[in-house]
mmCIF file of C-alpha atoms in Angstrom:
data_model
loop_
_atom_site.group_PDB
_atom_site.id
_atom_site.type_symbol
_atom_site.label_atom_id
_atom_site.label_comp_id
_atom_site.label_asym_id
_atom_site.label_seq_id
_atom_site.Cartn_x
_atom_site.Cartn_y
_atom_site.Cartn_z
ATOM 1 C CA MET A 1 99.628 -68.046 -69.409
ATOM 2 C CA ASN A 2 101.933 -67.646 -66.436
ATOM 3 C CA GLY A 3 100.692 -68.753 -63.074
ATOM 4 C CA ILE A 4 100.715 -71.551 -60.577
ATOM 5 C CA LYS A 5 99.770 -75.022 -61.793
ATOM 6 C CA LEU A 6 98.058 -77.275 -59.233
ATOM 7 C CA ASN A 7 97.501 -81.022 -59.185
ATOM 8 C CA LEU A 8 94.808 -81.217 -56.505
ATOM 9 C CA GLY A 9 94.134 -84.495 -54.733
ATOM 10 C CA CYS A 10 97.279 -85.900 -56.336
ATOM 11 C CA GLY A 11 97.482 -89.119 -54.333
ATOM 12 C CA ASN A 12 100.617 -90.904 -55.544
ATOM 13 C CA LYS A 13 100.491 -89.341 -59.043
ATOM 14 C CA LYS A 14 102.747 -86.303 -59.072
ATOM 15 C CA TYR A 15 103.236 -84.127 -62.134
ATOM 16 C CA PRO A 16 106.428 -82.145 -62.748
ATOM 17 C CA ASP A 17 105.953 -78.351 -62.897
ATOM 18 C CA TYR A 18 102.827 -78.626 -60.722
ATOM 19 C CA ILE A 19 102.313 -78.157 -57.013
ATOM 20 C CA ASN A 20 101.019 -81.614 -56.078
ATOM 21 C CA VAL A 21 98.492 -81.272 -53.258
ATOM 22 C CA ASP A 22 96.764 -83.837 -51.056
ATOM 23 C CA LYS A 23 95.696 -84.167 -47.428
ATOM 24 C CA GLN A 24 97.544 -87.472 -47.029
ATOM 25 C CA GLY A 25 100.501 -89.332 -48.481
ATOM 26 C CA ASN A 26 103.628 -87.500 -49.590
ATOM 27 C CA PRO A 27 102.470 -84.496 -51.659
ATOM 28 C CA ASP A 28 104.485 -81.332 -52.300
ATOM 29 C CA MET A 29 101.901 -79.524 -50.182
ATOM 30 C CA ARG A 30 99.485 -80.986 -47.646
ATOM 31 C CA HIS A 31 95.992 -79.471 -47.667
ATOM 32 C CA ASP A 32 92.411 -80.700 -47.173
ATOM 33 C CA LEU A 33 90.452 -79.469 -50.207
ATOM 34 C CA GLU A 34 87.259 -79.380 -48.133
ATOM 35 C CA SER A 35 88.793 -76.734 -45.828
ATOM 36 C CA PHE A 36 88.434 -73.111 -46.891
ATOM 37 C CA PRO A 37 89.956 -70.775 -47.797
ATOM 38 C CA TRP A 38 92.587 -72.512 -49.879
ATOM 39 C CA PRO A 39 96.167 -71.282 -49.375
ATOM 40 C CA TRP A 40 96.611 -69.636 -52.788
ATOM 41 C CA GLU A 41 96.136 -66.008 -53.693
ATOM 42 C CA SER A 42 93.188 -64.896 -55.805
ATOM 43 C CA ASN A 43 93.857 -64.910 -59.554
ATOM 44 C CA SER A 44 97.198 -66.722 -59.175
ATOM 45 C CA VAL A 45 96.514 -70.112 -60.790
ATOM 46 C CA SER A 46 96.622 -70.839 -64.525
ATOM 47 C CA GLU A 47 95.933 -74.588 -64.488
ATOM 48 C CA ILE A 48 94.339 -77.131 -62.177
ATOM 49 C CA LYS A 49 94.194 -80.919 -62.466
ATOM 50 C CA LEU A 50 91.494 -82.840 -60.566
ATOM 51 C CA ILE A 51 92.093 -86.398 -61.755
ATOM 52 C CA HIS A 52 89.670 -88.814 -60.074
ATOM 53 C CA VAL A 53 89.218 -86.354 -57.195
ATOM 54 C CA LEU A 54 85.876 -84.526 -57.420
ATOM 55 C CA GLU A 55 83.829 -87.688 -56.909
ATOM 56 C CA HIS A 56 85.500 -88.009 -53.467
ATOM 57 C CA LEU A 57 84.705 -84.448 -52.338
ATOM 58 C CA GLY A 58 81.694 -82.444 -51.283
ATOM 59 C CA GLN A 59 79.187 -84.926 -49.933
ATOM 60 C CA ASP A 60 77.706 -81.827 -48.276
ATOM 61 C CA ILE A 61 76.462 -79.595 -51.119
ATOM 62 C CA ASN A 62 77.796 -76.430 -49.457
ATOM 63 C CA ILE A 63 81.285 -77.964 -49.326
ATOM 64 C CA TYR A 64 80.987 -78.956 -52.991
ATOM 65 C CA PHE A 65 79.949 -75.433 -53.935
ATOM 66 C CA GLY A 66 82.786 -74.089 -51.755
ATOM 67 C CA ILE A 67 85.283 -76.129 -53.777
ATOM 68 C CA PHE A 68 84.111 -74.528 -57.024
ATOM 69 C CA LYS A 69 84.072 -71.082 -55.443
ATOM 70 C CA GLU A 70 87.690 -71.600 -54.354
ATOM 71 C CA ILE A 71 88.715 -72.910 -57.785
ATOM 72 C CA TYR A 72 87.159 -69.783 -59.263
ATOM 73 C CA ARG A 73 88.722 -67.415 -56.719
ATOM 74 C CA ILE A 74 92.295 -68.663 -57.105
ATOM 75 C CA SER A 75 92.150 -69.007 -60.910
ATOM 76 C CA LYS A 76 93.066 -66.383 -63.465
ATOM 77 C CA HIS A 77 90.749 -65.524 -66.323
ATOM 78 C CA GLY A 78 91.219 -68.226 -68.955
ATOM 79 C CA ALA A 79 92.674 -70.781 -66.524
ATOM 80 C CA LYS A 80 92.060 -74.397 -67.487
ATOM 81 C CA VAL A 81 90.612 -76.941 -65.056
ATOM 82 C CA PHE A 82 91.190 -80.556 -66.142
ATOM 83 C CA ILE A 83 88.682 -82.946 -64.578
ATOM 84 C CA THR A 84 88.536 -86.739 -64.851
ATOM 85 C CA VAL A 85 85.693 -88.581 -63.136
ATOM 86 C CA PRO A 86 84.126 -92.030 -63.367
ATOM 87 C CA ASP A 87 80.720 -92.262 -64.992
ATOM 88 C CA HIS A 88 78.126 -92.440 -62.234
ATOM 89 C CA LYS A 89 76.439 -95.392 -63.938
ATOM 90 C CA HIS A 90 79.573 -97.531 -64.015
ATOM 91 C CA ASP A 91 80.505 -100.140 -61.392
ATOM 92 C CA ASN A 92 83.793 -98.273 -60.795
ATOM 93 C CA PHE A 93 81.754 -95.451 -59.280
ATOM 94 C CA TYR A 94 79.577 -97.693 -57.108
ATOM 95 C CA ALA A 95 82.370 -100.023 -56.007
ATOM 96 C CA ASP A 96 84.302 -97.330 -54.111
ATOM 97 C CA PRO A 97 82.610 -96.315 -50.837
ATOM 98 C CA THR A 98 84.632 -93.060 -50.822
ATOM 99 C CA HIS A 99 82.782 -91.838 -53.932
ATOM 100 C CA VAL A 100 80.294 -89.334 -52.523
ATOM 101 C CA ARG A 101 79.510 -87.012 -55.446
ATOM 102 C CA VAL A 102 78.209 -87.593 -58.964
ATOM 103 C CA VAL A 103 79.949 -85.297 -61.474
ATOM 104 C CA THR A 104 78.657 -85.164 -65.043
ATOM 105 C CA PRO A 105 79.209 -82.853 -68.000
ATOM 106 C CA LEU A 106 75.759 -81.327 -67.423
ATOM 107 C CA SER A 107 76.407 -80.791 -63.712
ATOM 108 C CA LEU A 108 79.559 -78.822 -64.627
ATOM 109 C CA GLN A 109 77.653 -76.803 -67.233
ATOM 110 C CA LEU A 110 75.395 -75.565 -64.430
ATOM 111 C CA PHE A 111 78.340 -73.327 -63.439
ATOM 112 C CA SER A 112 78.210 -71.443 -66.784
ATOM 113 C CA LYS A 113 76.655 -67.965 -66.517
ATOM 114 C CA LYS A 114 76.166 -67.907 -70.295
ATOM 115 C CA LEU A 115 74.128 -71.130 -70.195
ATOM 116 C CA ASN A 116 72.351 -70.041 -66.992
ATOM 117 C CA LYS A 117 71.080 -66.894 -68.738
ATOM 118 C CA LEU A 118 69.998 -68.887 -71.792
ATOM 119 C CA TRP A 119 68.151 -71.440 -69.664
ATOM 120 C CA LEU A 120 66.407 -68.704 -67.661
ATOM 121 C CA LYS A 121 65.325 -67.021 -70.897
ATOM 122 C CA GLU A 122 63.982 -70.350 -72.204
ATOM 123 C CA GLY A 123 62.240 -71.157 -68.912
ATOM 124 C CA ALA A 124 64.332 -74.308 -68.406
ATOM 125 C CA SER A 125 64.473 -75.905 -64.968
ATOM 126 C CA ASN A 126 68.293 -76.235 -64.879
ATOM 127 C CA SER A 127 69.752 -74.769 -61.676
ATOM 128 C CA PRO A 128 71.535 -71.468 -62.490
ATOM 129 C CA LEU A 129 74.492 -72.227 -60.201
ATOM 130 C CA GLY A 130 76.941 -69.922 -61.987
ATOM 131 C CA LEU A 131 74.655 -66.957 -61.351
ATOM 132 C CA SER A 132 73.676 -67.903 -57.800
ATOM 133 C CA LEU A 133 77.274 -68.676 -56.717
ATOM 134 C CA ASP A 134 78.769 -65.831 -58.809
ATOM 135 C CA ILE A 135 81.238 -68.117 -60.562
ATOM 136 C CA ASP A 136 81.641 -68.789 -64.265
ATOM 137 C CA PHE A 137 83.093 -71.834 -66.021
ATOM 138 C CA GLU A 138 82.689 -72.936 -69.623
ATOM 139 C CA LEU A 139 82.943 -76.615 -70.537
ATOM 140 C CA LYS A 140 85.443 -76.414 -73.406
ATOM 141 C CA HIS A 141 86.197 -80.064 -74.044
ATOM 142 C CA MET A 142 84.860 -83.492 -73.149
ATOM 143 C CA ASP A 143 86.159 -86.965 -73.965
ATOM 144 C CA ILE A 144 84.148 -90.057 -73.186
ATOM 145 C CA LYS A 145 86.035 -93.257 -72.407
ATOM 146 C CA PRO A 146 83.924 -96.290 -73.284
ATOM 147 C CA SER A 147 84.145 -99.300 -70.996
ATOM 148 C CA ASN A 148 85.321 -102.788 -71.876
ATOM 149 C CA HIS A 149 81.632 -103.770 -71.967
ATOM 150 C CA TRP A 150 81.084 -101.336 -74.809
ATOM 151 C CA PHE A 151 83.969 -102.781 -76.806
ATOM 152 C CA ARG A 152 82.716 -106.301 -76.169
ATOM 153 C CA LEU A 153 79.372 -105.299 -77.721
ATOM 154 C CA HIS A 154 80.895 -103.036 -80.385
ATOM 155 C CA PRO A 155 84.397 -104.290 -81.235
ATOM 156 C CA ASP A 156 84.883 -101.679 -83.972
ATOM 157 C CA SER A 157 87.652 -99.322 -82.876
ATOM 158 C CA ASN A 158 85.788 -96.383 -84.467
ATOM 159 C CA ILE A 159 83.533 -95.276 -81.639
ATOM 160 C CA ASP A 160 80.145 -93.820 -82.520
ATOM 161 C CA ILE A 161 79.907 -91.367 -79.604
ATOM 162 C CA LYS A 162 76.276 -90.505 -80.310
ATOM 163 C CA LEU A 163 75.308 -94.194 -80.226
ATOM 164 C CA LEU A 164 77.373 -94.679 -77.062
ATOM 165 C CA GLN A 165 75.574 -91.795 -75.334
ATOM 166 C CA GLU A 166 72.157 -93.042 -76.471
ATOM 167 C CA LYS A 167 72.831 -96.558 -75.168
ATOM 168 C CA ALA A 168 74.438 -95.256 -71.942
ATOM 169 C CA ALA A 169 71.247 -93.309 -71.224
ATOM 170 C CA ILE A 170 69.511 -96.690 -70.935
ATOM 171 C CA TYR A 171 72.205 -99.142 -69.794
ATOM 172 C CA ASN A 172 74.849 -99.048 -67.064
ATOM 173 C CA ASN A 173 78.568 -99.779 -67.446
ATOM 174 C CA LEU A 174 78.996 -98.536 -71.030
ATOM 175 C CA ILE A 175 80.908 -95.333 -70.211
ATOM 176 C CA GLU A 176 83.881 -95.728 -67.884
ATOM 177 C CA GLN A 177 84.917 -92.112 -67.379
ATOM 178 C CA TYR A 178 84.752 -88.535 -68.572
ATOM 179 C CA ASP A 179 87.750 -86.295 -69.218
ATOM 180 C CA MET A 180 86.655 -82.663 -69.278
ATOM 181 C CA VAL A 181 88.241 -79.244 -69.494
ATOM 182 C CA LEU A 182 86.643 -76.190 -67.928
ATOM 183 C CA GLU A 183 87.781 -72.666 -68.688
ATOM 184 C CA VAL A 184 87.515 -69.986 -66.011
ATOM 185 C CA ILE A 185 85.631 -66.903 -67.233
ATOM 186 C CA LYS A 186 86.148 -63.633 -65.370
ATOM 187 C CA ASP A 187 84.935 -60.175 -66.306
ATOM 188 C CA LYS A 188 88.388 -58.676 -65.862
ATOM 189 C CA ILE A 189 91.537 -60.251 -67.198
ATOM 190 C CA ASN A 190 93.903 -60.734 -64.260
#
């Protein structure tokens, strides 16, 4: 898919073939991601990286929603959004005072119109954010990175993800981070 590729909130990690964007440092392009509108045309972006960025943005819920509305606006149908965030129950999240937003796989699934419609039909209490914000993302892939604590308790290199998730629902510091891929869904292919 042709289109612009963005590495948003790049910090010092620049990727070749991407426009590396940050509000500080030495990016290819300087922009504050909490300021709207973003400087890219609608339907012009095919790929976005947000690597350890979203947890720093959108302390105000309207700003957070604005970020997803801008991601949706600038992205083409089928664009991929790569997101890496720390687990909100890991010390890495709590230790950084600039972490202002919890991002989980379920919180990203709230932006799926398909799931929103299913949940409404089932009478679930999940917030139908995709429908209310008129944006649509599907969570296509998720990797869970266990922490060193997990490996200390379970030294086997074959990770039982189901067991990890069950234990992490009870105990802190077992999951270090999530790597997720969202796909942008638009009615018209642009």
